[in-house]
Amino acid sequence: MTARIAELAAGYDQSGAFPAESLRIAHEAGLLTATVGKQYGGRGARVEESARILHRIGRGDPSVALIAAMTLNTHARQAVQPHWPEELYARLVKESFERPVLVNHARVEPELGSPARGGLPSTLARRTSDGWSLSGTKRFVTGAEGLDWFLVWATTDEPEPRVGTFLAPGGSPGIEITGRWDQLGLRASGSHDVTFRDVAIPYEHVIGIGPHGAAAEQDNRAGAALHLPLAALYLGVARAAQSFFHTFARTRVPANLGHPVARTERFRRAAGEIEVLLTAAEELVFGGAARVDAGDTSYAPEQALGARVLADRHGVRAVELAVRLLGNPGLARGNPLERHFRDIQCAPVHAPQEDISLLAIGTRALNP
């Protein structure tokens, strides 16, 4: 599966097209439904297995892995703490076993930026006679073109406003992609801007609705179930870069050297540093995930945030080392390493970003 997704990755990267075939392959392998809870007929994969799944898919195509991550996280949260309308989630699961069904949150806004830094949405849910009418624009909605459900964070227009997540079916009238994703890396992730214009939402298709206030903002400490698998995803990118680096080192024979560069001290030392960086990061990520799954109460949320910070740093550094050793060939279009280098730059961009994570970690360290 990973090999086939990797074969398709370069084409999707060049075109920026939605990676439908790769997602179909992941679905047929049972990976898009791995975290569906056992109470819903799924196998109930938890944090460590999610991390290993995204690590493997990330080695093949991190755009596909990121789209998958959002759906896996939705099912994982429902398995631990059911919050969807019961009949609607039952329908979602039934369809998910039959075909790739993709779900993602739509939270970031042009004016607000990432909710990880605080603030409340300007996207408005207006009461109607039979439900809600949703209007607003969201940014960086990963997988937008192929989503079956948008989980839209919005404020109500009630006299005492509330904040909640409104479940909008993909393809509903009034949903439009209004800004195309055109970034350096993860070019096939389809993280477009999406505008909702008077999208009709049934009254009961709302989750997590509550008072307008700080309690409605994103809790950056409570995300081990997402932070660790996301870190593993990008470590998969770094492992793919490492694999290419090893192949290059074993096959590159400069005329003035007469043997593969893999035999030189310079390449062996770099290979050692790359391996140390990635092994250490994987120990932190997978080890932390195992502790979360085991219910280890001594494993604090700040440790998950710290593992993510270090994994991102190590992954970026490892790929940079590989590119530096290859020189110009490493940055050539069409060279897999060039794509891995671009993709790994997206790792530190995901919320919560490093400064927010370090603030949370430092606050706990100074106030144990």
mmCIF file of N, CA and C in Angstrom, residues 140-230:
data_model
loop_
_atom_site.group_PDB
_atom_site.id
_atom_site.type_symbol
_atom_site.label_atom_id
_atom_site.label_comp_id
_atom_site.label_asym_id
_atom_site.label_seq_id
_atom_site.Cartn_x
_atom_site.Cartn_y
_atom_site.Cartn_z
ATOM 1 N N PHE A 140 -7.753 26.946 4.981
ATOM 2 C CA PHE A 140 -6.921 25.759 5.192
ATOM 3 C C PHE A 140 -7.749 24.541 5.617
ATOM 4 N N VAL A 141 -8.825 24.285 4.883
ATOM 5 C CA VAL A 141 -9.691 23.140 5.178
ATOM 6 C C VAL A 141 -9.148 21.935 4.405
ATOM 7 N N THR A 142 -8.320 21.155 5.049
ATOM 8 C CA THR A 142 -7.639 20.040 4.385
ATOM 9 C C THR A 142 -8.640 19.048 3.791
ATOM 10 N N GLY A 143 -8.383 18.688 2.528
ATOM 11 C CA GLY A 143 -9.228 17.723 1.830
ATOM 12 C C GLY A 143 -10.541 18.284 1.360
ATOM 13 N N ALA A 144 -10.650 19.614 1.283
ATOM 14 C CA ALA A 144 -11.942 20.271 1.049
ATOM 15 C C ALA A 144 -12.714 19.686 -0.129
ATOM 16 N N GLU A 145 -12.025 19.422 -1.237
ATOM 17 C CA GLU A 145 -12.715 18.943 -2.444
ATOM 18 C C GLU A 145 -13.398 17.595 -2.250
ATOM 19 N N GLY A 146 -12.860 16.781 -1.348
ATOM 20 C CA GLY A 146 -13.406 15.433 -1.188
ATOM 21 C C GLY A 146 -14.132 15.186 0.114
ATOM 22 N N LEU A 147 -14.379 16.231 0.901
ATOM 23 C CA LEU A 147 -15.002 16.021 2.203
ATOM 24 C C LEU A 147 -16.480 15.678 2.078
ATOM 25 N N ASP A 148 -16.885 14.671 2.830
ATOM 26 C CA ASP A 148 -18.300 14.323 2.932
ATOM 27 C C ASP A 148 -18.981 15.141 4.020
ATOM 28 N N TRP A 149 -18.189 15.570 5.004
ATOM 29 C CA TRP A 149 -18.727 16.373 6.095
ATOM 30 C C TRP A 149 -17.722 17.461 6.472
ATOM 31 N N PHE A 150 -18.219 18.693 6.547
ATOM 32 C CA PHE A 150 -17.465 19.811 7.105
ATOM 33 C C PHE A 150 -17.975 20.038 8.531
ATOM 34 N N LEU A 151 -17.071 20.062 9.493
ATOM 35 C CA LEU A 151 -17.433 20.334 10.877
ATOM 36 C C LEU A 151 -17.074 21.794 11.137
ATOM 37 N N VAL A 152 -18.060 22.662 11.010
ATOM 38 C CA VAL A 152 -17.824 24.102 10.939
ATOM 39 C C VAL A 152 -18.017 24.753 12.304
ATOM 40 N N TRP A 153 -16.983 25.407 12.771
ATOM 41 C CA TRP A 153 -17.000 26.115 14.056
ATOM 42 C C TRP A 153 -17.634 27.484 13.839
ATOM 43 N N ALA A 154 -18.703 27.779 14.568
ATOM 44 C CA ALA A 154 -19.445 29.007 14.308
ATOM 45 C C ALA A 154 -20.104 29.529 15.582
ATOM 46 N N THR A 155 -20.477 30.810 15.512
ATOM 47 C CA THR A 155 -21.181 31.497 16.591
ATOM 48 C C THR A 155 -22.650 31.656 16.204
ATOM 49 N N THR A 156 -23.550 31.462 17.151
ATOM 50 C CA THR A 156 -24.969 31.630 16.859
ATOM 51 C C THR A 156 -25.363 33.112 16.926
ATOM 52 N N ASP A 157 -26.499 33.432 16.308
ATOM 53 C CA ASP A 157 -26.991 34.812 16.319
ATOM 54 C C ASP A 157 -28.014 35.037 17.428
ATOM 55 N N GLU A 158 -28.039 34.180 18.413
ATOM 56 C CA GLU A 158 -29.006 34.273 19.502
ATOM 57 C C GLU A 158 -28.732 35.488 20.392
ATOM 58 N N PRO A 159 -29.722 35.939 21.152
ATOM 59 C CA PRO A 159 -29.504 37.077 22.061
ATOM 60 C C PRO A 159 -28.316 36.854 22.990
ATOM 61 N N GLU A 160 -28.141 35.618 23.450
ATOM 62 C CA GLU A 160 -26.938 35.233 24.201
ATOM 63 C C GLU A 160 -26.187 34.232 23.333
ATOM 64 N N PRO A 161 -25.233 34.711 22.528
ATOM 65 C CA PRO A 161 -24.578 33.848 21.527
ATOM 66 C C PRO A 161 -23.907 32.629 22.151
ATOM 67 N N ARG A 162 -23.995 31.538 21.403
ATOM 68 C CA ARG A 162 -23.281 30.313 21.764
ATOM 69 C C ARG A 162 -22.329 29.946 20.631
ATOM 70 N N VAL A 163 -21.392 29.076 20.952
ATOM 71 C CA VAL A 163 -20.414 28.613 19.966
ATOM 72 C C VAL A 163 -20.520 27.097 19.868
ATOM 73 N N GLY A 164 -20.498 26.586 18.644
ATOM 74 C CA GLY A 164 -20.576 25.148 18.467
ATOM 75 C C GLY A 164 -20.050 24.730 17.110
ATOM 76 N N THR A 165 -20.085 23.436 16.864
ATOM 77 C CA THR A 165 -19.636 22.864 15.598
ATOM 78 C C THR A 165 -20.859 22.368 14.833
ATOM 79 N N PHE A 166 -21.043 22.901 13.635
ATOM 80 C CA PHE A 166 -22.213 22.619 12.819
ATOM 81 C C PHE A 166 -21.823 21.642 11.712
ATOM 82 N N LEU A 167 -22.582 20.557 11.584
ATOM 83 C CA LEU A 167 -22.245 19.467 10.671
ATOM 84 C C LEU A 167 -22.869 19.721 9.307
ATOM 85 N N ALA A 168 -22.028 20.123 8.366
ATOM 86 C CA ALA A 168 -22.506 20.471 7.023
ATOM 87 C C ALA A 168 -22.098 19.382 6.034
ATOM 88 N N PRO A 169 -23.049 18.726 5.388
ATOM 89 C CA PRO A 169 -22.696 17.705 4.390
ATOM 90 C C PRO A 169 -21.957 18.325 3.209
ATOM 91 N N GLY A 170 -20.918 17.669 2.760
ATOM 92 C CA GLY A 170 -20.222 18.127 1.566
ATOM 93 C C GLY A 170 -21.178 18.121 0.381
ATOM 94 N N GLY A 171 -21.037 19.103 -0.496
ATOM 95 C CA GLY A 171 -21.921 19.193 -1.642
ATOM 96 C C GLY A 171 -23.214 19.911 -1.373
ATOM 97 N N SER A 172 -23.408 20.389 -0.131
ATOM 98 C CA SER A 172 -24.627 21.141 0.169
ATOM 99 C C SER A 172 -24.654 22.439 -0.626
ATOM 100 N N PRO A 173 -25.833 22.889 -1.061
ATOM 101 C CA PRO A 173 -25.927 24.188 -1.719
ATOM 102 C C PRO A 173 -25.363 25.278 -0.819
ATOM 103 N N GLY A 174 -24.563 26.169 -1.412
ATOM 104 C CA GLY A 174 -23.993 27.271 -0.652
ATOM 105 C C GLY A 174 -22.565 27.049 -0.202
ATOM 106 N N ILE A 175 -22.010 25.843 -0.424
ATOM 107 C CA ILE A 175 -20.612 25.585 -0.075
ATOM 108 C C ILE A 175 -19.764 25.751 -1.325
ATOM 109 N N GLU A 176 -18.749 26.601 -1.238
ATOM 110 C CA GLU A 176 -17.931 26.903 -2.412
ATOM 111 C C GLU A 176 -16.459 27.061 -2.013
ATOM 112 N N ILE A 177 -15.574 26.462 -2.807
ATOM 113 C CA ILE A 177 -14.140 26.687 -2.628
ATOM 114 C C ILE A 177 -13.809 28.047 -3.233
ATOM 115 N N THR A 178 -13.339 28.955 -2.399
ATOM 116 C CA THR A 178 -13.121 30.338 -2.848
ATOM 117 C C THR A 178 -11.651 30.737 -2.846
ATOM 118 N N GLY A 179 -10.786 29.866 -2.415
ATOM 119 C CA GLY A 179 -9.354 30.141 -2.449
ATOM 120 C C GLY A 179 -8.604 28.840 -2.588
ATOM 121 N N ARG A 180 -7.773 28.730 -3.614
ATOM 122 C CA ARG A 180 -7.080 27.470 -3.893
ATOM 123 C C ARG A 180 -5.791 27.368 -3.093
ATOM 124 N N TRP A 181 -5.546 26.187 -2.579
ATOM 125 C CA TRP A 181 -4.308 25.873 -1.851
ATOM 126 C C TRP A 181 -3.145 25.887 -2.834
ATOM 127 N N ASP A 182 -2.160 26.735 -2.601
ATOM 128 C CA ASP A 182 -1.011 26.840 -3.504
ATOM 129 C C ASP A 182 0.226 27.102 -2.662
ATOM 130 N N GLN A 183 0.591 26.109 -1.868
ATOM 131 C CA GLN A 183 1.678 26.245 -0.901
ATOM 132 C C GLN A 183 2.929 25.503 -1.368
ATOM 133 N N LEU A 184 3.991 25.690 -0.606
ATOM 134 C CA LEU A 184 5.267 25.044 -0.911
ATOM 135 C C LEU A 184 5.168 23.525 -0.816
ATOM 136 N N GLY A 185 4.562 23.045 0.266
ATOM 137 C CA GLY A 185 4.502 21.607 0.504
ATOM 138 C C GLY A 185 3.086 21.091 0.618
ATOM 139 N N LEU A 186 2.949 19.756 0.729
ATOM 140 C CA LEU A 186 1.660 19.090 0.809
ATOM 141 C C LEU A 186 0.688 19.626 -0.237
ATOM 142 N N ARG A 187 1.162 19.688 -1.460
ATOM 143 C CA ARG A 187 0.416 20.351 -2.516
ATOM 144 C C ARG A 187 -0.866 19.605 -2.890
ATOM 145 N N ALA A 188 -0.936 18.316 -2.586
ATOM 146 C CA ALA A 188 -2.144 17.549 -2.911
ATOM 147 C C ALA A 188 -3.115 17.461 -1.745
ATOM 148 N N SER A 189 -2.852 18.190 -0.668
ATOM 149 C CA SER A 189 -3.726 18.080 0.506
ATOM 150 C C SER A 189 -5.047 18.809 0.326
ATOM 151 N N GLY A 190 -5.148 19.655 -0.710
ATOM 152 C CA GLY A 190 -6.398 20.343 -0.979
ATOM 153 C C GLY A 190 -6.892 21.171 0.190
ATOM 154 N N SER A 191 -5.969 21.868 0.864
ATOM 155 C CA SER A 191 -6.337 22.651 2.055
ATOM 156 C C SER A 191 -6.840 24.036 1.643
ATOM 157 N N HIS A 192 -7.954 24.035 0.941
ATOM 158 C CA HIS A 192 -8.473 25.248 0.323
ATOM 159 C C HIS A 192 -9.234 26.133 1.315
ATOM 160 N N ASP A 193 -9.518 27.362 0.877
ATOM 161 C CA ASP A 193 -10.457 28.235 1.582
ATOM 162 C C ASP A 193 -11.862 27.855 1.130
ATOM 163 N N VAL A 194 -12.768 27.799 2.076
ATOM 164 C CA VAL A 194 -14.149 27.399 1.776
ATOM 165 C C VAL A 194 -15.108 28.444 2.334
ATOM 166 N N THR A 195 -16.042 28.878 1.503
ATOM 167 C CA THR A 195 -17.054 29.838 1.925
ATOM 168 C C THR A 195 -18.408 29.139 2.029
ATOM 169 N N PHE A 196 -19.094 29.411 3.118
ATOM 170 C CA PHE A 196 -20.434 28.877 3.375
ATOM 171 C C PHE A 196 -21.417 30.042 3.262
ATOM 172 N N ARG A 197 -22.354 29.930 2.330
ATOM 173 C CA ARG A 197 -23.334 30.994 2.122
ATOM 174 C C ARG A 197 -24.740 30.442 2.382
ATOM 175 N N ASP A 198 -25.269 30.776 3.541
ATOM 176 C CA ASP A 198 -26.630 30.354 3.916
ATOM 177 C C ASP A 198 -26.817 28.854 3.728
ATOM 178 N N VAL A 199 -25.860 28.087 4.242
ATOM 179 C CA VAL A 199 -25.947 26.626 4.157
ATOM 180 C C VAL A 199 -26.928 26.129 5.209
ATOM 181 N N ALA A 200 -27.924 25.367 4.774
ATOM 182 C CA ALA A 200 -28.968 24.877 5.680
ATOM 183 C C ALA A 200 -28.453 23.692 6.499
ATOM 184 N N ILE A 201 -28.589 23.790 7.820
ATOM 185 C CA ILE A 201 -28.161 22.745 8.745
ATOM 186 C C ILE A 201 -29.350 22.351 9.605
ATOM 187 N N PRO A 202 -29.727 21.062 9.655
ATOM 188 C CA PRO A 202 -30.820 20.656 10.551
ATOM 189 C C PRO A 202 -30.513 21.033 11.997
ATOM 190 N N TYR A 203 -31.538 21.316 12.752
ATOM 191 C CA TYR A 203 -31.374 21.816 14.118
ATOM 192 C C TYR A 203 -30.505 20.899 14.967
ATOM 193 N N GLU A 204 -30.693 19.571 14.810
ATOM 194 C CA GLU A 204 -29.989 18.622 15.680
ATOM 195 C C GLU A 204 -28.570 18.319 15.215
ATOM 196 N N HIS A 205 -28.145 18.845 14.065
ATOM 197 C CA HIS A 205 -26.808 18.544 13.544
ATOM 198 C C HIS A 205 -25.778 19.548 14.057
ATOM 199 N N VAL A 206 -25.721 19.668 15.376
ATOM 200 C CA VAL A 206 -24.768 20.557 16.037
ATOM 201 C C VAL A 206 -24.155 19.791 17.193
ATOM 202 N N ILE A 207 -22.834 19.937 17.372
ATOM 203 C CA ILE A 207 -22.152 19.258 18.476
ATOM 204 C C ILE A 207 -21.322 20.265 19.260
ATOM 205 N N GLY A 208 -21.192 19.985 20.543
ATOM 206 C CA GLY A 208 -20.325 20.788 21.398
ATOM 207 C C GLY A 208 -20.759 22.221 21.555
ATOM 208 N N ILE A 209 -22.054 22.502 21.436
ATOM 209 C CA ILE A 209 -22.492 23.889 21.515
ATOM 210 C C ILE A 209 -22.525 24.336 22.971
ATOM 211 N N GLY A 210 -22.058 25.549 23.210
ATOM 212 C CA GLY A 210 -21.986 26.038 24.575
ATOM 213 C C GLY A 210 -21.874 27.544 24.616
ATOM 214 N N PRO A 211 -21.731 28.104 25.826
ATOM 215 C CA PRO A 211 -21.701 29.555 25.987
ATOM 216 C C PRO A 211 -20.576 30.219 25.209
ATOM 217 N N HIS A 212 -20.832 31.419 24.786
ATOM 218 C CA HIS A 212 -19.845 32.254 24.092
ATOM 219 C C HIS A 212 -18.832 32.731 25.125
ATOM 220 N N GLY A 213 -17.613 32.230 25.073
ATOM 221 C CA GLY A 213 -16.619 32.629 26.064
ATOM 222 C C GLY A 213 -15.360 31.812 25.945
ATOM 223 N N ALA A 214 -14.474 31.967 26.909
ATOM 224 C CA ALA A 214 -13.170 31.306 26.848
ATOM 225 C C ALA A 214 -13.294 29.792 26.775
ATOM 226 N N ALA A 215 -14.342 29.255 27.389
ATOM 227 C CA ALA A 215 -14.502 27.798 27.390
ATOM 228 C C ALA A 215 -14.705 27.245 25.987
ATOM 229 N N ALA A 216 -15.124 28.104 25.060
ATOM 230 C CA ALA A 216 -15.361 27.645 23.690
ATOM 231 C C ALA A 216 -14.099 27.635 22.860
ATOM 232 N N GLU A 217 -12.998 28.168 23.377
ATOM 233 C CA GLU A 217 -11.768 28.247 22.613
ATOM 234 C C GLU A 217 -11.030 26.911 22.627
ATOM 235 N N GLN A 218 -10.045 26.789 21.746
ATOM 236 C CA GLN A 218 -9.316 25.532 21.588
ATOM 237 C C GLN A 218 -8.424 25.265 22.786
ATOM 238 N N ASP A 219 -8.476 24.048 23.300
ATOM 239 C CA ASP A 219 -7.613 23.643 24.410
ATOM 240 C C ASP A 219 -6.389 22.954 23.827
ATOM 241 N N ASN A 220 -5.275 23.677 23.793
ATOM 242 C CA ASN A 220 -4.065 23.131 23.182
ATOM 243 C C ASN A 220 -3.434 22.019 24.008
ATOM 244 N N ARG A 221 -3.799 21.923 25.282
ATOM 245 C CA ARG A 221 -3.216 20.898 26.147
ATOM 246 C C ARG A 221 -3.906 19.545 25.988
ATOM 247 N N ALA A 222 -5.075 19.547 25.396
ATOM 248 C CA ALA A 222 -5.893 18.340 25.399
ATOM 249 C C ALA A 222 -5.788 17.545 24.103
ATOM 250 N N GLY A 223 -4.701 17.720 23.363
ATOM 251 C CA GLY A 223 -4.663 17.136 22.033
ATOM 252 C C GLY A 223 -3.681 16.021 21.799
ATOM 253 N N ALA A 224 -3.318 15.258 22.840
ATOM 254 C CA ALA A 224 -2.343 14.191 22.627
ATOM 255 C C ALA A 224 -2.785 13.230 21.536
ATOM 256 N N ALA A 225 -4.097 13.009 21.458
ATOM 257 C CA ALA A 225 -4.618 12.060 20.470
ATOM 258 C C ALA A 225 -4.395 12.542 19.046
ATOM 259 N N LEU A 226 -4.118 13.828 18.870
ATOM 260 C CA LEU A 226 -3.826 14.343 17.532
ATOM 261 C C LEU A 226 -2.361 14.763 17.393
ATOM 262 N N HIS A 227 -1.787 15.392 18.432
ATOM 263 C CA HIS A 227 -0.415 15.879 18.325
ATOM 264 C C HIS A 227 0.581 14.762 18.011
ATOM 265 N N LEU A 228 0.462 13.630 18.690
ATOM 266 C CA LEU A 228 1.442 12.558 18.503
ATOM 267 C C LEU A 228 1.314 11.885 17.132
ATOM 268 N N PRO A 229 0.115 11.506 16.682
ATOM 269 C CA PRO A 229 0.009 10.968 15.315
ATOM 270 C C PRO A 229 0.442 11.962 14.246
ATOM 271 N N LEU A 230 0.169 13.247 14.452
ATOM 272 C CA LEU A 230 0.583 14.249 13.469
ATOM 273 C C LEU A 230 2.108 14.332 13.411
#
